[in-house]
Short mmCIF file of C-alpha atoms and ligand atoms in Angstrom, two decimals:
data_model
loop_
_atom_site.label_atom_id
_atom_site.label_comp_id
_atom_site.label_asym_id
_atom_site.label_seq_id
_atom_site.Cartn_x
_atom_site.Cartn_y
_atom_site.Cartn_z
CA MET A 1 -45.07 -20.22 -29.32
CA ASP A 2 -43.03 -19.74 -32.44
CA ARG A 3 -44.85 -21.54 -35.23
CA LYS A 4 -47.13 -18.69 -36.28
CA LEU A 5 -46.11 -15.15 -37.06
CA VAL A 6 -48.53 -12.36 -37.91
CA ILE A 7 -47.21 -9.24 -39.68
CA LEU A 8 -49.55 -6.28 -39.89
CA GLY A 9 -49.38 -2.67 -41.00
CA ALA A 10 -49.52 -0.45 -37.93
CA GLN A 11 -50.41 2.82 -39.70
CA TRP A 12 -52.22 3.73 -42.95
CA GLY A 13 -50.53 1.14 -45.17
CA ASP A 14 -47.24 1.15 -47.10
CA GLU A 15 -45.19 0.72 -43.94
CA GLY A 16 -42.77 -1.61 -45.71
CA LYS A 17 -44.61 -4.87 -44.96
CA GLY A 18 -43.50 -6.40 -48.26
CA LYS A 19 -39.83 -5.98 -47.47
CA ILE A 20 -40.29 -7.43 -43.98
CA VAL A 21 -42.46 -10.36 -45.04
CA ASP A 22 -39.96 -11.22 -47.75
CA LEU A 23 -37.11 -11.10 -45.27
CA LEU A 24 -38.84 -13.20 -42.61
CA SER A 25 -40.32 -15.69 -45.10
CA GLU A 26 -36.86 -17.16 -45.24
CA ASN A 27 -37.72 -18.76 -41.88
CA TYR A 28 -41.29 -19.85 -42.63
CA ASP A 29 -42.84 -22.58 -44.76
CA VAL A 30 -46.11 -20.87 -45.67
CA THR A 31 -47.13 -17.22 -46.27
CA VAL A 32 -50.82 -16.40 -46.09
CA ARG A 33 -52.64 -13.34 -47.43
CA TYR A 34 -56.16 -13.28 -46.02
CA GLN A 35 -57.82 -9.86 -46.61
CA GLY A 36 -57.95 -7.16 -49.24
CA GLY A 37 -56.91 -7.83 -52.79
CA SER A 38 -54.90 -6.10 -55.48
CA ASN A 39 -55.29 -2.74 -53.72
CA ALA A 40 -52.12 -3.79 -51.87
CA GLY A 41 -48.70 -3.03 -53.30
CA HIS A 42 -45.91 -4.81 -51.42
CA THR A 43 -42.43 -3.94 -52.62
CA VAL A 44 -39.44 -6.27 -52.39
CA ILE A 45 -35.95 -5.50 -53.59
CA ALA A 46 -33.97 -8.71 -53.68
CA ASN A 47 -30.77 -9.56 -55.53
CA GLY A 48 -30.93 -6.21 -57.32
CA GLU A 49 -34.42 -6.87 -58.67
CA LYS A 50 -37.60 -5.03 -57.72
CA PHE A 51 -40.89 -6.87 -57.32
CA ILE A 52 -44.24 -5.32 -56.43
CA LEU A 53 -46.80 -7.88 -55.31
CA HIS A 54 -50.46 -6.93 -55.28
CA LEU A 55 -52.42 -10.14 -54.90
CA LEU A 56 -49.87 -12.86 -54.33
CA PRO A 57 -48.42 -13.49 -50.87
CA THR A 58 -44.97 -11.94 -50.77
CA GLY A 59 -43.34 -15.15 -49.55
CA ILE A 60 -43.96 -16.72 -52.97
CA LEU A 61 -40.65 -15.19 -54.12
CA HIS A 62 -38.87 -17.83 -52.03
CA ASN A 63 -38.77 -21.23 -53.69
CA HIS A 64 -39.43 -23.12 -50.47
CA VAL A 65 -42.55 -21.14 -49.51
CA VAL A 66 -46.15 -22.18 -50.11
CA GLY A 67 -48.27 -19.08 -50.81
CA VAL A 68 -51.88 -19.07 -49.69
CA ILE A 69 -54.67 -16.77 -50.83
CA ALA A 70 -57.24 -17.31 -48.11
CA GLN A 71 -60.99 -16.83 -48.19
CA GLY A 72 -61.12 -13.27 -46.90
CA MET A 73 -59.39 -11.95 -50.00
CA VAL A 74 -61.16 -10.70 -53.09
CA VAL A 75 -59.45 -12.12 -56.15
CA ASP A 76 -59.14 -10.43 -59.52
CA LEU A 77 -58.32 -13.22 -61.97
CA ASP A 78 -56.73 -10.73 -64.40
CA VAL A 79 -54.28 -9.61 -61.72
CA LEU A 80 -53.61 -13.19 -60.66
CA ASP A 81 -52.82 -14.03 -64.27
CA ARG A 82 -50.56 -10.99 -64.70
CA GLU A 83 -48.66 -11.57 -61.48
CA LEU A 84 -48.09 -15.23 -62.15
CA GLU A 85 -46.96 -14.38 -65.68
CA GLY A 86 -44.53 -11.88 -64.10
CA LEU A 87 -43.11 -14.63 -61.88
CA ARG A 88 -42.77 -17.00 -64.83
CA GLU A 89 -40.89 -14.29 -66.77
CA LYS A 90 -38.45 -13.94 -63.90
CA GLY A 91 -37.95 -17.67 -63.77
CA ILE A 92 -39.82 -18.16 -60.48
CA GLY A 93 -41.90 -21.30 -60.64
CA TYR A 94 -44.93 -21.59 -58.37
CA GLU A 95 -46.07 -25.08 -59.31
CA GLY A 96 -47.30 -26.94 -56.26
CA ARG A 97 -46.80 -23.96 -53.98
CA LEU A 98 -49.77 -21.66 -54.49
CA LEU A 99 -53.19 -22.36 -53.01
CA VAL A 100 -56.31 -20.25 -53.53
CA SER A 101 -59.37 -20.56 -51.33
CA ASP A 102 -62.54 -21.85 -52.92
CA ARG A 103 -64.43 -19.50 -50.59
CA ALA A 104 -62.63 -16.35 -51.78
CA HIS A 105 -64.79 -13.93 -53.75
CA LEU A 106 -64.01 -12.64 -57.21
CA VAL A 107 -63.43 -9.05 -58.21
CA MET A 108 -65.44 -8.77 -61.43
CA PRO A 109 -65.02 -6.15 -64.20
CA TYR A 110 -68.23 -4.44 -63.08
CA HIS A 111 -66.82 -4.00 -59.57
CA LYS A 112 -64.00 -1.94 -61.03
CA LEU A 113 -66.52 0.10 -63.01
CA LEU A 114 -68.55 0.76 -59.85
CA ASP A 115 -65.41 1.68 -57.91
CA ARG A 116 -64.75 4.42 -60.51
CA LEU A 117 -68.33 5.66 -60.39
CA PHE A 118 -68.60 5.66 -56.58
CA GLU A 119 -65.27 7.42 -56.35
CA LYS A 120 -66.65 10.41 -58.27
CA LYS A 121 -68.90 11.11 -55.30
CA SER A 122 -67.02 9.80 -52.26
CA GLY A 123 -63.55 11.39 -52.38
CA ILE A 124 -62.13 8.41 -50.51
CA GLY A 125 -59.38 8.12 -53.07
CA THR A 126 -59.56 4.36 -53.51
CA THR A 127 -57.07 2.41 -55.59
CA LEU A 128 -59.88 1.77 -58.14
CA ARG A 129 -59.20 -1.95 -58.03
CA GLY A 130 -62.86 -2.81 -57.41
CA ILE A 131 -62.22 -3.81 -53.81
CA GLY A 132 -65.04 -1.91 -52.10
CA PRO A 133 -67.74 -3.03 -54.57
CA ALA A 134 -66.50 -6.65 -54.44
CA TYR A 135 -66.94 -6.66 -50.65
CA MET A 136 -70.29 -4.86 -51.02
CA PHE A 137 -71.49 -7.68 -53.22
CA LYS A 138 -70.07 -10.27 -50.82
CA PHE A 139 -71.86 -8.85 -47.81
CA GLY A 140 -74.94 -8.08 -49.91
CA ARG A 141 -75.01 -11.80 -50.81
CA LYS A 142 -74.56 -11.18 -54.51
CA GLY A 143 -70.91 -12.20 -54.70
CA ILE A 144 -69.30 -14.93 -56.79
CA ARG A 145 -66.88 -17.27 -55.05
CA LEU A 146 -64.26 -19.38 -56.75
CA ALA A 147 -66.27 -22.41 -55.67
CA ASP A 148 -69.12 -21.15 -57.87
CA LEU A 149 -67.04 -21.32 -61.03
CA ASP A 150 -67.39 -25.06 -61.43
CA ASP A 151 -71.17 -24.75 -61.57
CA GLU A 152 -71.57 -23.03 -64.93
CA ARG A 153 -75.32 -22.68 -64.81
CA ARG A 154 -75.23 -21.05 -61.44
CA LEU A 155 -72.32 -18.85 -62.50
CA TYR A 156 -74.17 -17.59 -65.56
CA SER A 157 -77.27 -16.70 -63.60
CA LEU A 158 -75.18 -14.92 -60.92
CA ILE A 159 -73.40 -12.86 -63.55
CA GLU A 160 -76.64 -12.10 -65.37
CA GLU A 161 -78.26 -10.91 -62.16
CA ASN A 162 -75.20 -8.84 -61.18
CA VAL A 163 -74.94 -7.22 -64.60
CA ALA A 164 -78.61 -6.20 -64.57
CA PHE A 165 -78.15 -4.73 -61.09
CA VAL A 166 -75.01 -2.82 -62.05
CA LYS A 167 -76.58 -1.47 -65.24
CA ASP A 168 -79.46 -0.17 -63.16
CA ILE A 169 -77.06 1.63 -60.83
CA CYS A 170 -75.16 3.11 -63.77
CA GLU A 171 -78.28 4.37 -65.49
CA LYS A 172 -80.44 5.39 -62.57
CA VAL A 173 -77.85 6.76 -60.18
CA PHE A 174 -75.08 7.97 -62.49
CA CYS A 175 -77.05 8.55 -65.72
CA GLU A 176 -74.43 6.58 -67.64
CA ASN A 177 -74.81 3.66 -70.01
CA HIS A 178 -72.17 0.99 -69.92
CA ASP A 179 -71.76 -1.84 -72.31
CA LEU A 180 -71.84 -4.82 -69.95
CA ASP A 181 -72.42 -8.13 -71.62
CA ALA A 182 -73.18 -10.98 -69.22
CA GLY A 183 -72.35 -13.61 -71.85
CA ARG A 184 -68.94 -12.14 -72.58
CA ILE A 185 -68.08 -11.70 -68.89
CA PHE A 186 -69.14 -15.30 -68.28
CA GLU A 187 -66.91 -16.62 -71.11
CA GLU A 188 -63.92 -14.51 -70.07
CA THR A 189 -64.25 -15.50 -66.42
CA LEU A 190 -64.34 -19.19 -67.27
CA GLU A 191 -61.40 -18.87 -69.63
CA LYS A 192 -59.23 -17.23 -66.97
CA TYR A 193 -60.39 -19.67 -64.33
CA SER A 194 -59.54 -22.68 -66.48
CA LYS A 195 -55.83 -21.75 -66.22
CA TYR A 196 -55.85 -21.74 -62.44
CA ARG A 197 -58.53 -24.24 -61.47
CA GLY A 198 -55.87 -26.59 -60.13
CA LEU A 199 -54.85 -24.09 -57.42
CA VAL A 200 -58.28 -23.81 -55.84
CA ARG A 201 -59.07 -25.72 -52.66
CA ASP A 202 -60.29 -25.47 -49.08
CA VAL A 203 -57.37 -23.60 -47.58
CA SER A 204 -58.85 -23.30 -44.09
CA GLN A 205 -58.60 -27.08 -43.85
CA TYR A 206 -55.05 -26.94 -45.14
CA LEU A 207 -54.04 -24.34 -42.54
CA LEU A 208 -55.83 -26.18 -39.76
CA ARG A 209 -54.13 -29.50 -40.47
CA THR A 210 -50.64 -28.56 -41.58
CA ASP A 211 -47.72 -28.74 -39.18
CA LYS A 212 -45.72 -26.25 -41.25
CA THR A 213 -44.64 -22.86 -39.92
CA LEU A 214 -47.05 -20.09 -40.91
CA LEU A 215 -46.54 -16.41 -41.63
CA PHE A 216 -49.69 -14.30 -42.00
CA GLU A 217 -49.19 -11.22 -44.18
CA GLY A 218 -51.60 -8.37 -43.53
CA ALA A 219 -52.31 -5.88 -46.27
CA GLN A 220 -53.13 -2.19 -45.85
CA GLY A 221 -52.76 -1.05 -42.23
CA THR A 222 -54.59 -0.88 -38.93
CA MET A 223 -55.80 2.69 -39.45
CA LEU A 224 -57.47 1.61 -42.72
CA ASP A 225 -59.45 -1.14 -40.98
CA VAL A 226 -63.13 -0.91 -41.90
CA ASP A 227 -64.23 -1.12 -38.25
CA MET A 228 -61.35 0.36 -36.30
CA GLY A 229 -59.78 2.82 -38.75
CA THR A 230 -60.66 6.34 -39.86
CA TYR A 231 -64.07 5.35 -41.23
CA PRO A 232 -65.27 5.99 -43.94
CA TYR A 233 -61.74 6.78 -45.19
CA VAL A 234 -60.72 3.15 -44.91
CA THR A 235 -60.50 0.06 -47.02
CA SER A 236 -63.36 -2.45 -47.11
CA SER A 237 -61.79 -5.23 -45.06
CA ASN A 238 -60.48 -5.73 -41.55
CA SER A 239 -56.85 -4.83 -42.05
CA SER A 240 -56.06 -4.97 -38.33
CA ALA A 241 -55.72 -8.24 -36.41
CA LEU A 242 -59.51 -8.39 -36.41
CA GLY A 243 -59.36 -9.71 -39.97
CA LEU A 244 -57.29 -12.79 -39.22
CA SER A 245 -60.03 -15.08 -38.11
CA ASN A 246 -62.68 -14.23 -40.68
CA GLY A 247 -60.03 -13.89 -43.38
CA THR A 248 -58.69 -17.39 -42.88
CA GLY A 249 -61.82 -19.17 -41.69
CA LEU A 250 -60.03 -20.16 -38.50
CA SER A 251 -61.10 -19.58 -34.92
CA PRO A 252 -59.44 -16.73 -32.98
CA LYS A 253 -58.17 -19.51 -30.75
CA PHE A 254 -56.00 -20.73 -33.61
CA PHE A 255 -53.99 -17.50 -33.30
CA SER A 256 -53.66 -17.49 -29.53
CA ASP A 257 -50.09 -18.82 -29.75
CA ALA A 258 -49.04 -16.57 -32.62
CA TYR A 259 -46.47 -13.79 -32.38
CA PHE A 260 -47.93 -10.45 -33.54
CA VAL A 261 -45.69 -7.85 -35.13
CA GLY A 262 -46.68 -4.39 -36.32
CA VAL A 263 -44.69 -2.76 -39.09
CA ALA A 264 -44.45 1.00 -38.66
CA LYS A 265 -42.63 3.69 -40.59
CA ALA A 266 -40.45 6.05 -38.57
CA TYR A 267 -42.81 8.80 -39.79
CA THR A 268 -46.35 8.65 -41.18
CA THR A 269 -47.82 8.50 -44.67
CA ARG A 270 -51.23 7.95 -46.13
CA VAL A 271 -52.52 7.90 -49.66
CA GLY A 272 -56.07 8.92 -50.54
CA GLY A 273 -58.46 11.06 -48.52
CA GLY A 274 -59.21 11.13 -44.81
CA PRO A 275 -57.97 12.65 -41.58
CA PHE A 276 -54.24 12.74 -40.93
CA PRO A 277 -53.46 14.82 -37.83
CA THR A 278 -49.67 15.00 -38.30
CA GLU A 279 -49.72 15.74 -42.02
CA LEU A 280 -47.10 18.25 -43.17
CA GLU A 281 -48.39 20.12 -46.15
CA GLY A 282 -45.50 22.46 -46.92
CA GLU A 283 -41.81 22.02 -47.60
CA GLU A 284 -41.24 19.55 -44.74
CA GLY A 285 -43.89 17.21 -46.15
CA LYS A 286 -42.31 17.48 -49.58
CA ARG A 287 -38.91 16.78 -48.09
CA LEU A 288 -40.18 13.58 -46.46
CA ARG A 289 -41.88 12.56 -49.71
CA ASP A 290 -38.74 13.14 -51.75
CA LEU A 291 -36.36 11.49 -49.30
CA GLY A 292 -38.69 8.54 -48.70
CA GLY A 293 -39.69 8.10 -52.36
CA GLU A 294 -43.28 8.27 -51.16
CA TYR A 295 -45.28 7.44 -54.24
CA GLY A 296 -47.91 4.68 -54.22
CA SER A 297 -46.72 1.20 -55.23
CA THR A 298 -50.13 0.41 -56.73
CA THR A 299 -51.34 3.71 -58.18
CA GLY A 300 -48.19 5.88 -58.31
CA ARG A 301 -50.01 8.65 -56.42
CA PRO A 302 -47.89 10.91 -54.20
CA ARG A 303 -48.33 9.87 -50.58
CA ARG A 304 -49.25 12.45 -47.97
CA CYS A 305 -46.44 12.66 -45.41
CA GLY A 306 -46.10 13.77 -41.80
CA TRP A 307 -44.36 13.17 -38.49
CA LEU A 308 -44.75 9.97 -36.53
CA ASP A 309 -48.17 9.86 -34.86
CA LEU A 310 -47.64 7.98 -31.61
CA VAL A 311 -51.28 8.37 -30.57
CA ALA A 312 -52.30 6.37 -33.64
CA LEU A 313 -49.40 3.93 -33.23
CA LYS A 314 -50.21 3.23 -29.60
CA TYR A 315 -53.84 2.68 -30.58
CA ALA A 316 -52.64 0.14 -33.17
CA VAL A 317 -50.38 -1.59 -30.63
CA GLU A 318 -53.21 -1.99 -28.16
CA LEU A 319 -55.83 -2.96 -30.72
CA ASN A 320 -53.66 -5.64 -32.30
CA HIS A 321 -51.94 -6.80 -29.11
CA PHE A 322 -48.60 -6.40 -30.86
CA ASP A 323 -45.74 -8.23 -29.22
CA GLY A 324 -43.30 -5.96 -30.99
CA ILE A 325 -42.79 -3.35 -33.67
CA ILE A 326 -40.59 -3.45 -36.74
CA LEU A 327 -39.57 0.11 -37.55
CA THR A 328 -38.87 0.93 -41.20
CA LYS A 329 -37.44 3.88 -43.13
CA LEU A 330 -35.57 5.38 -40.18
CA ASP A 331 -32.88 6.29 -42.73
CA VAL A 332 -35.29 8.79 -44.30
CA LEU A 333 -34.95 10.92 -41.15
CA ASP A 334 -31.13 10.89 -41.20
CA THR A 335 -30.70 14.49 -42.36
CA PHE A 336 -33.27 16.30 -40.21
CA ASP A 337 -31.99 18.72 -37.53
CA GLU A 338 -35.08 18.10 -35.42
CA ILE A 339 -37.64 15.34 -35.50
CA LYS A 340 -41.11 15.74 -34.08
CA VAL A 341 -43.33 13.04 -32.66
CA CYS A 342 -47.01 13.49 -31.86
CA VAL A 343 -47.75 12.44 -28.27
CA ALA A 344 -51.36 13.72 -27.96
CA TYR A 345 -54.02 15.63 -29.85
CA ASP A 346 -55.37 19.00 -28.91
CA TYR A 347 -59.09 19.12 -29.62
CA GLU A 348 -60.48 22.58 -28.91
CA GLY A 349 -58.20 22.95 -25.89
CA GLU A 350 -58.79 19.42 -24.60
CA ARG A 351 -55.82 17.01 -24.55
CA LEU A 352 -56.70 13.67 -26.15
CA GLU A 353 -54.42 10.71 -25.56
CA HIS A 354 -56.57 8.03 -27.16
CA PHE A 355 -57.36 7.83 -30.88
CA PRO A 356 -60.96 9.03 -31.31
CA ALA A 357 -63.69 7.54 -33.52
CA SER A 358 -65.29 10.83 -34.50
CA LEU A 359 -64.23 12.25 -37.85
CA LYS A 360 -65.14 15.72 -36.63
CA VAL A 361 -62.83 15.38 -33.62
CA LEU A 362 -60.02 13.96 -35.74
CA GLU A 363 -60.32 16.61 -38.41
CA SER A 364 -60.20 19.44 -35.86
CA SER A 365 -57.48 17.92 -33.68
CA ARG A 366 -54.05 19.52 -33.71
CA PRO A 367 -51.02 17.40 -32.94
CA VAL A 368 -49.16 18.00 -29.66
CA TYR A 369 -45.51 17.41 -30.49
CA GLU A 370 -42.38 16.60 -28.61
CA THR A 371 -39.25 17.56 -30.47
CA LEU A 372 -36.25 15.26 -30.52
CA ARG A 373 -32.81 16.12 -31.79
CA GLY A 374 -31.90 14.62 -35.18
CA TRP A 375 -28.83 12.38 -35.39
CA LYS A 376 -27.53 13.83 -38.67
CA ARG A 377 -25.63 10.71 -39.61
CA SER A 378 -26.43 8.04 -42.10
CA THR A 379 -28.16 4.92 -40.80
CA LYS A 380 -28.72 3.70 -44.35
CA GLY A 381 -27.78 0.08 -44.77
CA ALA A 382 -26.74 -0.33 -41.11
CA LYS A 383 -26.60 -4.00 -40.13
CA GLU A 384 -25.59 -3.81 -36.49
CA LEU A 385 -26.77 -1.94 -33.44
CA LYS A 386 -23.35 -0.44 -32.90
CA GLU A 387 -23.56 1.32 -36.28
CA LEU A 388 -26.54 3.39 -35.09
CA PRO A 389 -25.95 6.91 -33.77
CA GLN A 390 -27.13 7.64 -30.22
CA GLY A 391 -29.86 9.98 -31.53
CA ALA A 392 -31.39 7.14 -33.56
CA LYS A 393 -31.27 4.83 -30.53
CA ASP A 394 -32.96 7.55 -28.45
CA TYR A 395 -35.69 7.88 -31.07
CA ILE A 396 -36.32 4.13 -30.96
CA ARG A 397 -36.34 4.14 -27.16
CA PHE A 398 -38.86 6.97 -27.15
CA ILE A 399 -41.19 4.91 -29.36
CA GLU A 400 -40.77 1.84 -27.15
CA GLU A 401 -41.50 3.76 -23.97
CA PHE A 402 -44.53 5.49 -25.44
CA THR A 403 -46.11 2.41 -26.99
CA GLY A 404 -45.05 -0.06 -24.29
CA VAL A 405 -43.69 -2.66 -26.74
CA PRO A 406 -40.17 -3.32 -28.01
CA VAL A 407 -38.90 -2.37 -31.43
CA ILE A 408 -37.59 -5.78 -32.41
CA MET A 409 -36.09 -4.88 -35.76
CA LEU A 410 -35.04 -1.83 -37.66
CA SER A 411 -35.18 -1.67 -41.44
CA THR A 412 -32.38 0.54 -42.74
CA GLY A 413 -33.07 0.54 -46.46
CA PRO A 414 -35.34 -1.00 -49.09
CA ARG A 415 -33.10 -3.95 -49.88
CA ARG A 416 -33.53 -7.37 -48.32
CA GLU A 417 -30.23 -7.28 -46.46
CA GLU A 418 -30.68 -3.78 -44.97
CA PHE A 419 -31.85 -4.39 -41.41
CA VAL A 420 -30.75 -4.61 -37.79
CA TRP A 421 -32.19 -7.04 -35.25
CA LEU A 422 -32.75 -5.35 -31.89
CA ARG A 423 -34.53 -8.20 -30.11
CA GLU A 424 -34.88 -11.91 -30.64
CA LEU A 425 -37.92 -13.34 -32.39
CA PRO A 426 -38.80 -16.79 -31.10
CA GLN A 427 -38.63 -18.53 -34.47
CA ILE A 428 -35.58 -16.79 -35.77
CA LYS A 429 -31.94 -17.18 -34.87
CA VAL A 430 -30.43 -13.76 -34.35
CA SER A 431 -26.78 -13.27 -35.01
CA SER A 432 -26.47 -9.49 -34.81
CA LEU A 433 -27.89 -8.72 -31.36
P1 GDP B 501 -46.00 -2.13 -48.06
O1 GDP B 501 -47.26 -1.88 -48.82
O2 GDP B 501 -46.20 -2.02 -46.59
O3 GDP B 501 -45.32 -3.40 -48.46
O4 GDP B 501 -45.01 -0.94 -48.47
P2 GDP B 501 -44.73 -0.41 -49.95
O5 GDP B 501 -43.94 -1.41 -50.68
O6 GDP B 501 -45.99 0.06 -50.58
O7 GDP B 501 -43.90 0.91 -49.64
C1 GDP B 501 -42.73 0.87 -48.88
C2 GDP B 501 -41.60 1.51 -49.71
O8 GDP B 501 -40.50 1.76 -48.88
C3 GDP B 501 -41.09 0.60 -50.80
O9 GDP B 501 -40.68 1.40 -51.89
C4 GDP B 501 -39.89 -0.09 -50.17
O10 GDP B 501 -38.92 -0.51 -51.12
C5 GDP B 501 -39.35 1.00 -49.30
N1 GDP B 501 -38.69 0.60 -48.06
C6 GDP B 501 -39.00 -0.43 -47.22
N2 GDP B 501 -38.22 -0.41 -46.11
C7 GDP B 501 -37.42 0.67 -46.26
C8 GDP B 501 -36.40 1.25 -45.42
O11 GDP B 501 -36.10 0.80 -44.31
N3 GDP B 501 -35.78 2.38 -45.90
C9 GDP B 501 -36.08 2.93 -47.09
N4 GDP B 501 -35.44 4.04 -47.46
N5 GDP B 501 -37.04 2.40 -47.92
C10 GDP B 501 -37.70 1.30 -47.48
P1 IMO B 502 -50.63 -1.85 -48.81
O1 IMO B 502 -50.97 -3.29 -48.54
C1 IMO B 502 -51.95 2.29 -48.61
C2 IMO B 502 -56.18 3.06 -49.28
C3 IMO B 502 -56.56 3.82 -50.55
C4 IMO B 502 -57.80 4.55 -50.06
C5 IMO B 502 -58.46 3.51 -49.15
C6 IMO B 502 -59.55 2.69 -49.82
O2 IMO B 502 -49.75 -1.64 -49.98
O3 IMO B 502 -50.18 -1.16 -47.58
P2 IMO B 502 -59.48 0.68 -51.57
O4 IMO B 502 -58.94 0.62 -52.96
O5 IMO B 502 -58.89 -0.31 -50.64
O6 IMO B 502 -60.98 0.67 -51.54
O7 IMO B 502 -59.06 2.16 -51.06
O8 IMO B 502 -57.43 2.65 -48.72
N1 IMO B 502 -55.38 1.85 -49.51
C7 IMO B 502 -54.08 1.77 -49.23
N2 IMO B 502 -53.21 2.71 -48.80
N3 IMO B 502 -51.54 1.02 -48.79
C8 IMO B 502 -52.40 0.07 -49.21
O9 IMO B 502 -52.05 -1.24 -49.28
C9 IMO B 502 -53.72 0.43 -49.48
N4 IMO B 502 -54.81 -0.24 -49.92
C10 IMO B 502 -55.80 0.63 -49.92
O10 IMO B 502 -55.55 4.71 -50.93
O11 IMO B 502 -57.44 5.64 -49.26
MG1 MG B 503 -47.97 -0.68 -50.35
#
């Protein structure tokens, strides 16, 4: 029951997964990233130092943890190189404790170029990390996997074919000429790969056979899932629980004994385009952004902010079968007189209680709010339940009752030690209940 823990974003990303994964990695042997790529930005503040991890599993910051980049990820070798260099500079060795799947696909320079070009027309507001095009190539059967890098002839012909295809798109669709040289890309790819060849292996086999404790670290969030999120304003992978099996190459049955936790902010943010029913565009939105420091960890863009959307959160709870929620950034609400929570949508006079698929419905839906009284006391840095004001406890209870699952932990600040356990996790000894 307690050997596998899955941590997923329950909203539109940036819920504070990095902080939570870092904290809980203390109790796990292995941390696995299995979807997305360097579009993620997972922030950890530990021992006074700030780390933002994009591609590497967050657990890698702990010396005892093995980090796994599983097959569902798309890997940018430049970012891998930069992040590992960053670890080396901070004196964190990763020798013998980082594994990269031979089935993972590469993000190539021309994917980043295409991301920029596509973005001119789509308005999705991607992170421009080449993620969408890399998955397009994967599913279009034009992708390059790490396993292909040892076969130089095959690699060259794949790159040559890709470059010709991309040049065609640039010229014929976007009327732009780009200097893409297959030979140079081939040489540069091999050079980068040669540094990290030793990390590459069949990680599905590793995960299947190991008896170590496993923490699976989702990136993005449920509402950005390519199938179940606010399509097309989503990322290009399954960032809900749906991505676990295809992202790791393991049967859904492998996860049947895992504990599933959703990380949710006490309010809502999203970055990039797309529907956001509880968005606050005026002063209140700015206040949340300022108090929460809501600027993207990957792109620095200001995040759109709004009240907690319980319709979306309940949808995420049901979709992922969450056993519990970890609530973050409650401290950001400390100074509000009143706090609103969205309990339904009003679509042209009709009350909707389930998150709809239709963009048209979402875009025209107005939030139906309940208003709760603010607690007007600092919860920042609280470590025990008894330090929380009654208003904050009521807010948490409201969320539990609405979603039907317990809030098992509260994060009370960005730093590693700022949290309160509210319930016991099977794997973890709880001292502060
Ligand atoms: P992730 O992508 O889900 O890992 O989240 P990000 O790292 O992109 O964004 C979360 C931000 O909130 C980071 O700057 C964290 O340092 C910060 N953070 C995390 N938990 C808390 C919390 O409980 N309170 C406050 N005030 N900040 C938090
Ligand atoms: P973490 O793991 C928040 C958003 C982008 C854009 C959409 C598609 O830090 O929570 P992409 O580059 O993936 O093609 O962009 O998805 N997005 C994120 N938003 N947090 C993230 O990751 C995100 N990764 C992608 O802003 O709207
Ligand atoms: Mg982030």
